[in-house]
PDB file of C-alpha atoms in Angstrom:
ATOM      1  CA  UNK A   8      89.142  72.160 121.840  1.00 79.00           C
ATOM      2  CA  UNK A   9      88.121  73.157 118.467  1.00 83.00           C
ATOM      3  CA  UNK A  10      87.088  76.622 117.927  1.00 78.00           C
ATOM      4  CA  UNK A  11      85.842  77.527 114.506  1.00 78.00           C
ATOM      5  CA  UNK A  12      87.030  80.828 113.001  1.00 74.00           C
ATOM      6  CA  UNK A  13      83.654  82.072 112.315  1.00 76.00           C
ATOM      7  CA  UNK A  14      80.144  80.793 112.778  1.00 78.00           C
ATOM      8  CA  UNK A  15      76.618  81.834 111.583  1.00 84.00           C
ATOM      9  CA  UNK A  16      75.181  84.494 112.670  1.00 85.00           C
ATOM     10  CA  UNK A  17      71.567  84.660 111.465  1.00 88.00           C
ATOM     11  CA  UNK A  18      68.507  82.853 112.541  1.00 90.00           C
ATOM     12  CA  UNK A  19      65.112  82.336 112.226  1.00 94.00           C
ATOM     13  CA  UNK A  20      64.137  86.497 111.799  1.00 96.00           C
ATOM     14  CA  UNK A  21      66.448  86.780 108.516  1.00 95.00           C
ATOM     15  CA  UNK A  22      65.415  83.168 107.520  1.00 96.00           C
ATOM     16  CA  UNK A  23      61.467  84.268 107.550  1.00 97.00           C
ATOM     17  CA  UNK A  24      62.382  87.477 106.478  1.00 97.00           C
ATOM     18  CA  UNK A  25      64.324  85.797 103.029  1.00 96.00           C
ATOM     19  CA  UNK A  26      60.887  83.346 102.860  1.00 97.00           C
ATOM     20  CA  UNK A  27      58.599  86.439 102.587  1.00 97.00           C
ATOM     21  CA  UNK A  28      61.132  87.714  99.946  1.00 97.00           C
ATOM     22  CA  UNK A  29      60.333  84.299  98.310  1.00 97.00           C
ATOM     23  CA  UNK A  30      56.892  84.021  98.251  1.00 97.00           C
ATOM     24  CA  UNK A  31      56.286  87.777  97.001  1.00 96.00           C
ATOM     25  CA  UNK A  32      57.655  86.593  93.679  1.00 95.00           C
ATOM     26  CA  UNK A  33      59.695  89.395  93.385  1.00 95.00           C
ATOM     27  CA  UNK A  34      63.517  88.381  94.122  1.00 96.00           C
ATOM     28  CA  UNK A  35      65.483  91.269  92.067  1.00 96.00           C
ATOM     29  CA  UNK A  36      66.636  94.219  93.369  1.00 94.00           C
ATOM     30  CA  UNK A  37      63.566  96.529  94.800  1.00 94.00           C
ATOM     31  CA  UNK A  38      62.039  98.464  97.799  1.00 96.00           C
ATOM     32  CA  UNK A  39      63.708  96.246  99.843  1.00 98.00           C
ATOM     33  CA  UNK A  40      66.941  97.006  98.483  1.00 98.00           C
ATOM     34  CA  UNK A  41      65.901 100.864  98.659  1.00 97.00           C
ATOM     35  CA  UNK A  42      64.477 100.204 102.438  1.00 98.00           C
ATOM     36  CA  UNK A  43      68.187  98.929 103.038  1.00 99.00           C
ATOM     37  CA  UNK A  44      70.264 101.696 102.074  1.00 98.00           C
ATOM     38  CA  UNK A  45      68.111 104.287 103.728  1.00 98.00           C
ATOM     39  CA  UNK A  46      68.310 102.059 107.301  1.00 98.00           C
ATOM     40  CA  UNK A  47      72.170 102.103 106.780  1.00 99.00           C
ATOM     41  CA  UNK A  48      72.612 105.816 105.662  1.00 98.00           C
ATOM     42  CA  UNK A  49      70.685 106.787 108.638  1.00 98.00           C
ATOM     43  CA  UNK A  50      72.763 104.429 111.152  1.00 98.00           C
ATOM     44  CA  UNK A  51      76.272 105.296 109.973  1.00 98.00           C
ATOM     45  CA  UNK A  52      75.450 108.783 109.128  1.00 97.00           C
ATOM     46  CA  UNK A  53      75.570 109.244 105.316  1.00 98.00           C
ATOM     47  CA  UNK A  54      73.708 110.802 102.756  1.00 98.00           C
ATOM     48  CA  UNK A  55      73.791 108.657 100.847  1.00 98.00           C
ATOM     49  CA  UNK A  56      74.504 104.536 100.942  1.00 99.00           C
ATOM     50  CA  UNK A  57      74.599 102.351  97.914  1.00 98.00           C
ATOM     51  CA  UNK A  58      73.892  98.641  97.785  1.00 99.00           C
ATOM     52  CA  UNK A  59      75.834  96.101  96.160  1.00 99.00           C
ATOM     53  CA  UNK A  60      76.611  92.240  95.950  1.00 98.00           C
ATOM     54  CA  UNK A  61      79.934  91.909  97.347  1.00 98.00           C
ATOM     55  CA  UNK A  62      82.200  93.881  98.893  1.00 97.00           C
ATOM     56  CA  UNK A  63      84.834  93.261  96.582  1.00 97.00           C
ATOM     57  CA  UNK A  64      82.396  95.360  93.996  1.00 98.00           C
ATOM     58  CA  UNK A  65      82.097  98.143  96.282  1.00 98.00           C
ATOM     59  CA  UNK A  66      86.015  98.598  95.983  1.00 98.00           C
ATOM     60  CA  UNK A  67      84.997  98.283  92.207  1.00 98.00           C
ATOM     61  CA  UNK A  68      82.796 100.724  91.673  1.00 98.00           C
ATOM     62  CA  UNK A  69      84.295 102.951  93.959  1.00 99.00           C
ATOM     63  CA  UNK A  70      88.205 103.315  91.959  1.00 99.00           C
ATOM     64  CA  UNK A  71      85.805 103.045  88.487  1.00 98.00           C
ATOM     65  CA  UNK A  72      83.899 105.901  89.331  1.00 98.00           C
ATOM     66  CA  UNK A  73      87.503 107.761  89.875  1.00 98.00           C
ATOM     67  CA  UNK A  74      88.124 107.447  86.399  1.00 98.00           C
ATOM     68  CA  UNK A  75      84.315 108.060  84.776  1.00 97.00           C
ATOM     69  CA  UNK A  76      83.780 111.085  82.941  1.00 95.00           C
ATOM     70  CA  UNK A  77      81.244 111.709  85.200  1.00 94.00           C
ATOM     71  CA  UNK A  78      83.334 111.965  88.122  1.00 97.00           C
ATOM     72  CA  UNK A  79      82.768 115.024  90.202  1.00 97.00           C
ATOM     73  CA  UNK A  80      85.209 116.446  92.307  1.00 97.00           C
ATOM     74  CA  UNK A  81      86.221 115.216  95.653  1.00 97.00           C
ATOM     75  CA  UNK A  82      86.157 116.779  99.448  1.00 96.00           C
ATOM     76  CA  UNK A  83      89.532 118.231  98.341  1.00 97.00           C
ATOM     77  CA  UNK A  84      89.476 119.506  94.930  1.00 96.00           C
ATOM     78  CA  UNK A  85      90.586 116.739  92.651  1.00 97.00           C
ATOM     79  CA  UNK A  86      88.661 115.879  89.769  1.00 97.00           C
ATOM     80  CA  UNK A  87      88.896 112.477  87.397  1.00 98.00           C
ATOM     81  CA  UNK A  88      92.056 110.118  87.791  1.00 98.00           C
ATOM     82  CA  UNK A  89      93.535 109.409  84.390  1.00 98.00           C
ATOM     83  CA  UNK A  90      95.271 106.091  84.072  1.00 96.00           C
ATOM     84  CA  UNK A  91      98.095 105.573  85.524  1.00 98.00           C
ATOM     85  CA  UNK A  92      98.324 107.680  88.001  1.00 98.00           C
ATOM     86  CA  UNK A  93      98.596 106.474  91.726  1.00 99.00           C
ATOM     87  CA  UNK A  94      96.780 105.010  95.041  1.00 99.00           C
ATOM     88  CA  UNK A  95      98.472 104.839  98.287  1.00 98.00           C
ATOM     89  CA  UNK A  96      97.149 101.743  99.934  1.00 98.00           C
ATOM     90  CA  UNK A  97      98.389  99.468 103.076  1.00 97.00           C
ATOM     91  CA  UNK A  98     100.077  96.617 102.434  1.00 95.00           C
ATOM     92  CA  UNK A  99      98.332  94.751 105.070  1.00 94.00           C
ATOM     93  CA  UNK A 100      94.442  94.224 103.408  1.00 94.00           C
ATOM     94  CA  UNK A 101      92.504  91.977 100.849  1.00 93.00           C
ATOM     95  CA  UNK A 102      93.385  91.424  97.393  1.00 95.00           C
ATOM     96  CA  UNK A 103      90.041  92.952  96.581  1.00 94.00           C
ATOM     97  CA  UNK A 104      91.651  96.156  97.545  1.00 96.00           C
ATOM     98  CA  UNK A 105      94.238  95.923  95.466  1.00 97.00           C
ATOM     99  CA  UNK A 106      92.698  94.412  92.104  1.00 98.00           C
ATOM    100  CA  UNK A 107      90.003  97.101  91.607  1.00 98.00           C
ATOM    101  CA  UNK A 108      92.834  99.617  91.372  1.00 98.00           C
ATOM    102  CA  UNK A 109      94.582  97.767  88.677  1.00 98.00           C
ATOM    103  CA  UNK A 110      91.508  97.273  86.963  1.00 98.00           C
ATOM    104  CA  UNK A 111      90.426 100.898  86.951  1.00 98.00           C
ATOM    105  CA  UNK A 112      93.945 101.685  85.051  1.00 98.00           C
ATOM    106  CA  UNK A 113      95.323 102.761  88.224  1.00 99.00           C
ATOM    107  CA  UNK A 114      98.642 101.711  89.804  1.00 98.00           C
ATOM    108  CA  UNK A 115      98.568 100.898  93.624  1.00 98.00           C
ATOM    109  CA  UNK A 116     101.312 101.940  96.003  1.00 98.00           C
ATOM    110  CA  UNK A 117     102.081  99.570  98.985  1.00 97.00           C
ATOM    111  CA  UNK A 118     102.961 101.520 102.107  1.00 97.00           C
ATOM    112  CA  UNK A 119     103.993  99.935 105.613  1.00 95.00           C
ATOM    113  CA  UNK A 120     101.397  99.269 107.928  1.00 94.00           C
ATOM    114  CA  UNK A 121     101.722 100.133 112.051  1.00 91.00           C
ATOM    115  CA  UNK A 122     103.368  96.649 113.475  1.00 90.00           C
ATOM    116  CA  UNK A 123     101.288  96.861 116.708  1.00 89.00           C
ATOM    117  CA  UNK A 124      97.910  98.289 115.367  1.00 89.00           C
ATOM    118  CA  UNK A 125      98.271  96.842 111.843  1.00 92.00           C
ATOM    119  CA  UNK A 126      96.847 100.462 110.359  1.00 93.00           C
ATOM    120  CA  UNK A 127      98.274 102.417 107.594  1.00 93.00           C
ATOM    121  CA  UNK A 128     101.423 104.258 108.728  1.00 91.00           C
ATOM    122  CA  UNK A 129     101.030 107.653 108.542  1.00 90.00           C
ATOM    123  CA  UNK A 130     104.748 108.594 107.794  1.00 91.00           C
ATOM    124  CA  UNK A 131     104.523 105.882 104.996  1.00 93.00           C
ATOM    125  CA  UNK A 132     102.103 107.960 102.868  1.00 95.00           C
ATOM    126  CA  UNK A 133     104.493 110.360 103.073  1.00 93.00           C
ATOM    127  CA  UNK A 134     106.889 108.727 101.659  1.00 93.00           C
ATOM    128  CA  UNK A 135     105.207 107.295  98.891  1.00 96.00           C
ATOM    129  CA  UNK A 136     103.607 110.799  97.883  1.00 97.00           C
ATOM    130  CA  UNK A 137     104.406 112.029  94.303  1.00 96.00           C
ATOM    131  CA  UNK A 138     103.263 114.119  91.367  1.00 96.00           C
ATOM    132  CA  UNK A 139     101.137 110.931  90.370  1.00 98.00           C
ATOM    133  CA  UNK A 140      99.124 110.145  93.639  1.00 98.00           C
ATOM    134  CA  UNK A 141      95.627 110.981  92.662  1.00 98.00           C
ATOM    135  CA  UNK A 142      94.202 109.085  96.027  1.00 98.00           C
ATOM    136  CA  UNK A 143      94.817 107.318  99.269  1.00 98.00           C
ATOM    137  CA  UNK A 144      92.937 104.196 100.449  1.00 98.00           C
ATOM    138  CA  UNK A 145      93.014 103.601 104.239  1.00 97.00           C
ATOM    139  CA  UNK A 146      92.004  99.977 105.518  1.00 97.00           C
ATOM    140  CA  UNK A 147      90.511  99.907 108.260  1.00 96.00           C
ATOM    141  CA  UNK A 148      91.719  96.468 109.527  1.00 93.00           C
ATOM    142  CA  UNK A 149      90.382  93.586 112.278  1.00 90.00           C
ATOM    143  CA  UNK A 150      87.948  96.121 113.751  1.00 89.00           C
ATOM    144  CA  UNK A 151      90.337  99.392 114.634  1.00 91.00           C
ATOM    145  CA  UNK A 152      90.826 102.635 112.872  1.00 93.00           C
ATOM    146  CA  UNK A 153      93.141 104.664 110.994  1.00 94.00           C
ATOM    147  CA  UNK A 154      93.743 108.021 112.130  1.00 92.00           C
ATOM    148  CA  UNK A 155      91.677 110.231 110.000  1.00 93.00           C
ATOM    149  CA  UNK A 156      93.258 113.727 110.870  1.00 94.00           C
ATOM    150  CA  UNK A 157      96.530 112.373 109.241  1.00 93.00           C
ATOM    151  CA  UNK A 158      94.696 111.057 106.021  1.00 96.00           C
ATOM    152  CA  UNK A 159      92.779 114.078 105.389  1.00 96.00           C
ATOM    153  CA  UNK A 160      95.778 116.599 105.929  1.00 96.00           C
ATOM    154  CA  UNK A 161      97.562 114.619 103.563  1.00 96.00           C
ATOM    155  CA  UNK A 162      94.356 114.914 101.493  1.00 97.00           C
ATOM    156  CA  UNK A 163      94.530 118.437 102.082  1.00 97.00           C
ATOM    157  CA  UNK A 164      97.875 118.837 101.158  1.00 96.00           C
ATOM    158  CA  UNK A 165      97.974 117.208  97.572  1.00 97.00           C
ATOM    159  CA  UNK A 166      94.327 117.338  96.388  1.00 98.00           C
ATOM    160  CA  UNK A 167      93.627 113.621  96.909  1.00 98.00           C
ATOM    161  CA  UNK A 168      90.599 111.139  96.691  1.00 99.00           C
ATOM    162  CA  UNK A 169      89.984 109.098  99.868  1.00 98.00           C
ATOM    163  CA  UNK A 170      88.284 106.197  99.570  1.00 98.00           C
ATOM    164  CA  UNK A 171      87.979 103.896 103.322  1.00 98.00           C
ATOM    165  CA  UNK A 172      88.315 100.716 102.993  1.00 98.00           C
ATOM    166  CA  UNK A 173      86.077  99.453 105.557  1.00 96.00           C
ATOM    167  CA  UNK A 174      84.801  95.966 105.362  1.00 94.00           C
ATOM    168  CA  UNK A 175      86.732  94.872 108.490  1.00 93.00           C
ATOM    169  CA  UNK A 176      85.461  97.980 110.784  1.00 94.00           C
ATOM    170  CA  UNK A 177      81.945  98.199 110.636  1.00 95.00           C
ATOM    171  CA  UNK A 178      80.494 100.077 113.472  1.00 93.00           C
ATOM    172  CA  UNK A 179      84.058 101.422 115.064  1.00 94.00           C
ATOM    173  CA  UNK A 180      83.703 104.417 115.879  1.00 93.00           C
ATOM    174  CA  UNK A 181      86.656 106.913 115.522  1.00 92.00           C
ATOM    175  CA  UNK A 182      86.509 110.926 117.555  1.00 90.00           C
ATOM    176  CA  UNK A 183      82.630 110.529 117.404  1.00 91.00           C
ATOM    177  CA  UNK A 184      82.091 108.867 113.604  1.00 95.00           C
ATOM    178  CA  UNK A 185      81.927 105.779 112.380  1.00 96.00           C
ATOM    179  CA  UNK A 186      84.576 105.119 110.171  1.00 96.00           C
ATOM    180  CA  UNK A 187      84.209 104.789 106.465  1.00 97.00           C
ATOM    181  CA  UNK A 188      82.373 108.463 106.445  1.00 97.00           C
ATOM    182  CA  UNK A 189      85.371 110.875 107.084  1.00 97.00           C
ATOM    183  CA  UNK A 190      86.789 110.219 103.308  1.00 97.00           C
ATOM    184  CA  UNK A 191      84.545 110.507  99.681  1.00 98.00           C
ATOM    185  CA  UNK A 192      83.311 107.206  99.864  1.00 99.00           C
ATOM    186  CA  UNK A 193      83.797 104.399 102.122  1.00 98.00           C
ATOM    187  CA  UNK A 194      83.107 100.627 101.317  1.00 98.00           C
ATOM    188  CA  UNK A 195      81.969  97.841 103.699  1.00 98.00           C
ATOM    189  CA  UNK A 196      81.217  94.127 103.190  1.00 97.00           C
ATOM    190  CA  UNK A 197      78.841  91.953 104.262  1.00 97.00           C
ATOM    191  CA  UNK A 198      80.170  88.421 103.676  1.00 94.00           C
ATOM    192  CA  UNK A 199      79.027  85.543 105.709  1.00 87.00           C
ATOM    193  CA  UNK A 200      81.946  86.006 108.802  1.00 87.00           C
ATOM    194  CA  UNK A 201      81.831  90.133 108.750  1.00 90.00           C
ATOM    195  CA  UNK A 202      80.216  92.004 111.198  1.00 92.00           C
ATOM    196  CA  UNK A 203      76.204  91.620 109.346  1.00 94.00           C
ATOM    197  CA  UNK A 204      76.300  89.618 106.762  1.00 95.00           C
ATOM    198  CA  UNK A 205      73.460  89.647 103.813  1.00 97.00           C
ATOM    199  CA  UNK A 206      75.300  86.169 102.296  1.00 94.00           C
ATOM    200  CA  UNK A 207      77.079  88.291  99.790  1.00 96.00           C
ATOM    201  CA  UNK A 208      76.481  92.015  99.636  1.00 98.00           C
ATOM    202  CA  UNK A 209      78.297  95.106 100.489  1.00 98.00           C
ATOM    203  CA  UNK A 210      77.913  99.001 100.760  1.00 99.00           C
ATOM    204  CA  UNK A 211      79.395 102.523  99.395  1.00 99.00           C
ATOM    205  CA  UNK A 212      78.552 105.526 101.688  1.00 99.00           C
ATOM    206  CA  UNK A 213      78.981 109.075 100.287  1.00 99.00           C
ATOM    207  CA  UNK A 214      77.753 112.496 100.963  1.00 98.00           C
ATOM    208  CA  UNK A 215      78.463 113.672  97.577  1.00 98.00           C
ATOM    209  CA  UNK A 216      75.498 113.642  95.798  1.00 96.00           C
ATOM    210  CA  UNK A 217      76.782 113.396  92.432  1.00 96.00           C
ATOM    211  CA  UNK A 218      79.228 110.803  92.805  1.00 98.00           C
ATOM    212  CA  UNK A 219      76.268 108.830  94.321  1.00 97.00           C
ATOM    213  CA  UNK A 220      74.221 109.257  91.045  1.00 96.00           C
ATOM    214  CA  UNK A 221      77.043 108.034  89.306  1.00 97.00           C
ATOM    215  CA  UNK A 222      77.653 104.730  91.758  1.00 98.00           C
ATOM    216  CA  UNK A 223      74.113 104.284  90.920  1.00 96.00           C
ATOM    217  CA  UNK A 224      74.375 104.497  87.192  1.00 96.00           C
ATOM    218  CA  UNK A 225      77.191 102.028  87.661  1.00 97.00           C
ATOM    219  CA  UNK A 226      75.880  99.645  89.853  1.00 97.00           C
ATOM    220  CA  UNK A 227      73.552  98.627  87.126  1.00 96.00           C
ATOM    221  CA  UNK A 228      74.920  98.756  83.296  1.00 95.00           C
ATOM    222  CA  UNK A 229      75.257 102.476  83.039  1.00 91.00           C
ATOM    223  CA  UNK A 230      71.250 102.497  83.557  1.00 90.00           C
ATOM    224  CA  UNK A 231      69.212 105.674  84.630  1.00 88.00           C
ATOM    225  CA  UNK A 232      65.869 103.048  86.044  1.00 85.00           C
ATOM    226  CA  UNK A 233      67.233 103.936  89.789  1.00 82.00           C
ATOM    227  CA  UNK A 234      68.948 107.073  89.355  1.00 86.00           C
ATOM    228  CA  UNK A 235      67.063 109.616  92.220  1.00 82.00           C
ATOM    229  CA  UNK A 236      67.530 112.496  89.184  1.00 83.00           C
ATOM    230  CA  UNK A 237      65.654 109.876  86.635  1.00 87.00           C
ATOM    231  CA  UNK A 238      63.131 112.300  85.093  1.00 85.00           C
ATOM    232  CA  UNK A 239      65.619 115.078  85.069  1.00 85.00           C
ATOM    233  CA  UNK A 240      68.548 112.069  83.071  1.00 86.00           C
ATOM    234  CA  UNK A 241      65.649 111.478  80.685  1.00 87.00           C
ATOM    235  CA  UNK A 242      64.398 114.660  79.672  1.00 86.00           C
ATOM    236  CA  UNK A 243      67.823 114.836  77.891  1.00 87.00           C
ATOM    237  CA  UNK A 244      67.334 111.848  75.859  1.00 89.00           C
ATOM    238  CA  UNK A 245      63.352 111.914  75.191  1.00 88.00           C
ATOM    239  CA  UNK A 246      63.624 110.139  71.746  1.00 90.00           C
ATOM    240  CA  UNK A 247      64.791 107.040  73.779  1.00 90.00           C
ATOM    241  CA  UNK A 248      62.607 104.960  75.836  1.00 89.00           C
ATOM    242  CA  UNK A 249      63.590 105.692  79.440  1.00 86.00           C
ATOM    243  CA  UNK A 250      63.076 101.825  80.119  1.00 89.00           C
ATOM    244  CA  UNK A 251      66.073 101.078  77.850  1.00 90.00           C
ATOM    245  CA  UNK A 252      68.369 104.114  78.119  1.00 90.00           C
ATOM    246  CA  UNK A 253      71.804 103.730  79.411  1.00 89.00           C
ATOM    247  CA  UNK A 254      74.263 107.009  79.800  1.00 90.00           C
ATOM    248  CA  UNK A 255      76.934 105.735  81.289  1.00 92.00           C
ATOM    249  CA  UNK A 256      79.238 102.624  81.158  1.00 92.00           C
ATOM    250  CA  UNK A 257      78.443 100.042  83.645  1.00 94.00           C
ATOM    251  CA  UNK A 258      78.319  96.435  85.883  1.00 97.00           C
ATOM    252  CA  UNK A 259      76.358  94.317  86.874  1.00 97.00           C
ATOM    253  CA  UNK A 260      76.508  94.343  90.733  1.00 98.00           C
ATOM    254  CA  UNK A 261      72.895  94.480  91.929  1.00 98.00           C
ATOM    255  CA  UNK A 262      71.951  92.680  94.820  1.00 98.00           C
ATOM    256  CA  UNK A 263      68.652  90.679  95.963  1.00 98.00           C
ATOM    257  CA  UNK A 264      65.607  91.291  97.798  1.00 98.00           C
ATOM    258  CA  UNK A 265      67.132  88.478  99.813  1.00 98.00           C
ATOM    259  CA  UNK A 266      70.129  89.944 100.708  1.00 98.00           C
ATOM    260  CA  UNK A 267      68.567  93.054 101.803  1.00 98.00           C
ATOM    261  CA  UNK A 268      66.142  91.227 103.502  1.00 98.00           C
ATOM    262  CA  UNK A 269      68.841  89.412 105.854  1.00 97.00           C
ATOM    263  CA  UNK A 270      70.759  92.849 106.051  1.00 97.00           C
ATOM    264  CA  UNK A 271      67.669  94.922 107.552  1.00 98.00           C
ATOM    265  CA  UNK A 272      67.326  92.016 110.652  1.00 98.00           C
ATOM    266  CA  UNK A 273      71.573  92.472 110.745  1.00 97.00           C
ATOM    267  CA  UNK A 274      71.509  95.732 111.159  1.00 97.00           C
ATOM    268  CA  UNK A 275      69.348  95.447 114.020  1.00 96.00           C
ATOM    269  CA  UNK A 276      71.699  93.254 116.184  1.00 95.00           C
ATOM    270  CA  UNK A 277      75.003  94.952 114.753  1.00 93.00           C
ATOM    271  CA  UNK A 278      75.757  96.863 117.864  1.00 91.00           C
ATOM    272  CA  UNK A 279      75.192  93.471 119.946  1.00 90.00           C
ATOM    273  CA  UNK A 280      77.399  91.499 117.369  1.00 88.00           C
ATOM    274  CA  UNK A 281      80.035  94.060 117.980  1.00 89.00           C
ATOM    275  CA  UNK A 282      80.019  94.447 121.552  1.00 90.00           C
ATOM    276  CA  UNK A 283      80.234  90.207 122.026  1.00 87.00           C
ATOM    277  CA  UNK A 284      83.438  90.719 119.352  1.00 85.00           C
ATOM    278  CA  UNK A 285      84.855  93.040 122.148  1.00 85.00           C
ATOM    279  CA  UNK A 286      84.298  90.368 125.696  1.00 87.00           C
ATOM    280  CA  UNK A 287      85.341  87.459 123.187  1.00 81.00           C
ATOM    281  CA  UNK A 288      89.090  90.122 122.188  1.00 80.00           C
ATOM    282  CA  UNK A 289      89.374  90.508 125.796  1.00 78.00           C
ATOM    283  CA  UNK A 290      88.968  87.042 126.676  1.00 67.00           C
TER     284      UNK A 290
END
């Protein structure tokens, strides 16, 4: 018997769902988009959730907004990363971990990873530690979760950024929260075999209100159009037209109406997608 490593998991709700997208004429990112982020926020328990197209460029904005001059300062007291200095992350994950790091002008650390659970080893970090480590990045692999006390004494300790790496853990809960909303931000993906998927799309949680303004600004060229503090951005620069004034540096990662069409009718069956993950473990 064949058994296929991962199979669709969307039907005829997200597929009338992405046809009402279609026939509204208006495909770009929207209210629907907006609708999205709120539904998620409010589920895992965020202040703030923001909405991109993969979630390789969550990881991306995420380590770029660690070394913006906008950056505000994290749970734990440290401010902008300058390059070169360090991120402690598992050896076990996704390249997409890694790159974003390297691409941000930061240098990533391997540590060992727990041979049973496959999570970040604690005593690791320790290790690995120095005057350069400006942040730790816990993966959250194959559903399970890192021990947050550890992480954020650590944190603690030497000042750190956390960012959680959670594309593989979405909806595991850890002492009460879902993981991904312990550290400064935490990143998911929703990729056609994750736990929802939107096609391509993924997701930054923070509580930090600043830092989510900035992710925003990111998200789309450095932009203020979808900033929450627009008029406040634009009363700075009032010899500019607001429709063409960019403050910040800046990607492209905007998703669809589409995708967070499909992700509002995923969200919905998450905690039934998970729970059939858990008979089919134990199987």
């Amino acid at each position: 018997m064949k058994i296929p490593l991962n199979a669709s998991t969307f039907g005829e709700d997200e597929i009338s769902a992405a046809i009402d997208v279609l026939r509204s004429g208006f495909v770009t990112f929207g209210e629907r988009c907006l609708t999205f982020e709120a539904k998620f926020a409010e589920y895992i328990g965020s202040r703030h959730a923001i909405f991109v197209n993969s979630g390789s460029s969550a990881n991306l904005l995420a380590f770029f907004a660690l070394v913006n001059f906008e950056c505000p300062r994290s749970k734990w007291g440290r401010g902008k990363l300058e390059p070169g200095q360090e991120v402690i992350v598992p050896a076990v994950t996704w390249s997409t971990t890694v790159w974003p790091i390297v691409q941000a002008g930061l240098v990533p650390v391997l540590v060992d990873s727990d041979p049973y659970s496959l999570q970040m080893n604690l005593e690791s970090i320790d290790q690995a530690i120095s005057d350069k480590t400006g942040a730790i990045c816990p993966v959250h692999v194959l559903g399970n979760a890192v021990p947050f006390e550890g992480i954020a004494q650590k944190a603690q300790e030497h000042q750190l950024w956390v960012i959680e790496d959670t594309c593989e853990s979405l909806g595991t809960r850890y002492d009460k929260k879902f993981v991904g909303t312990r550290g400064d931000m935490g990143t998911y993906s929703f990729f056609f075999s994750h736990h929802i998927t939107t096609i391509e799309g993924g997701m930054i949680v923070t509580d930090n209100d600043d830092l989510a303004e900035l992710l925003r600004c990111l998200r789309a060229h450095g932009w203020t159009r979808h900033l929450k503090n627009r008029e406040q951005v634009e009363k700075k620069y009032s010899h500019i037209d607001p429709r063409f004034l960019f403050v910040n540096s800046g990607f492209n990662v905007r998703p669809t109406e589409i995708n967070a069409a499909f992700g509002m009718k995923q969200l919905e069956k998450l905690e039934n997608f998970n729970q059939r993950r858990v008979e089919v473990a134990g199987f």
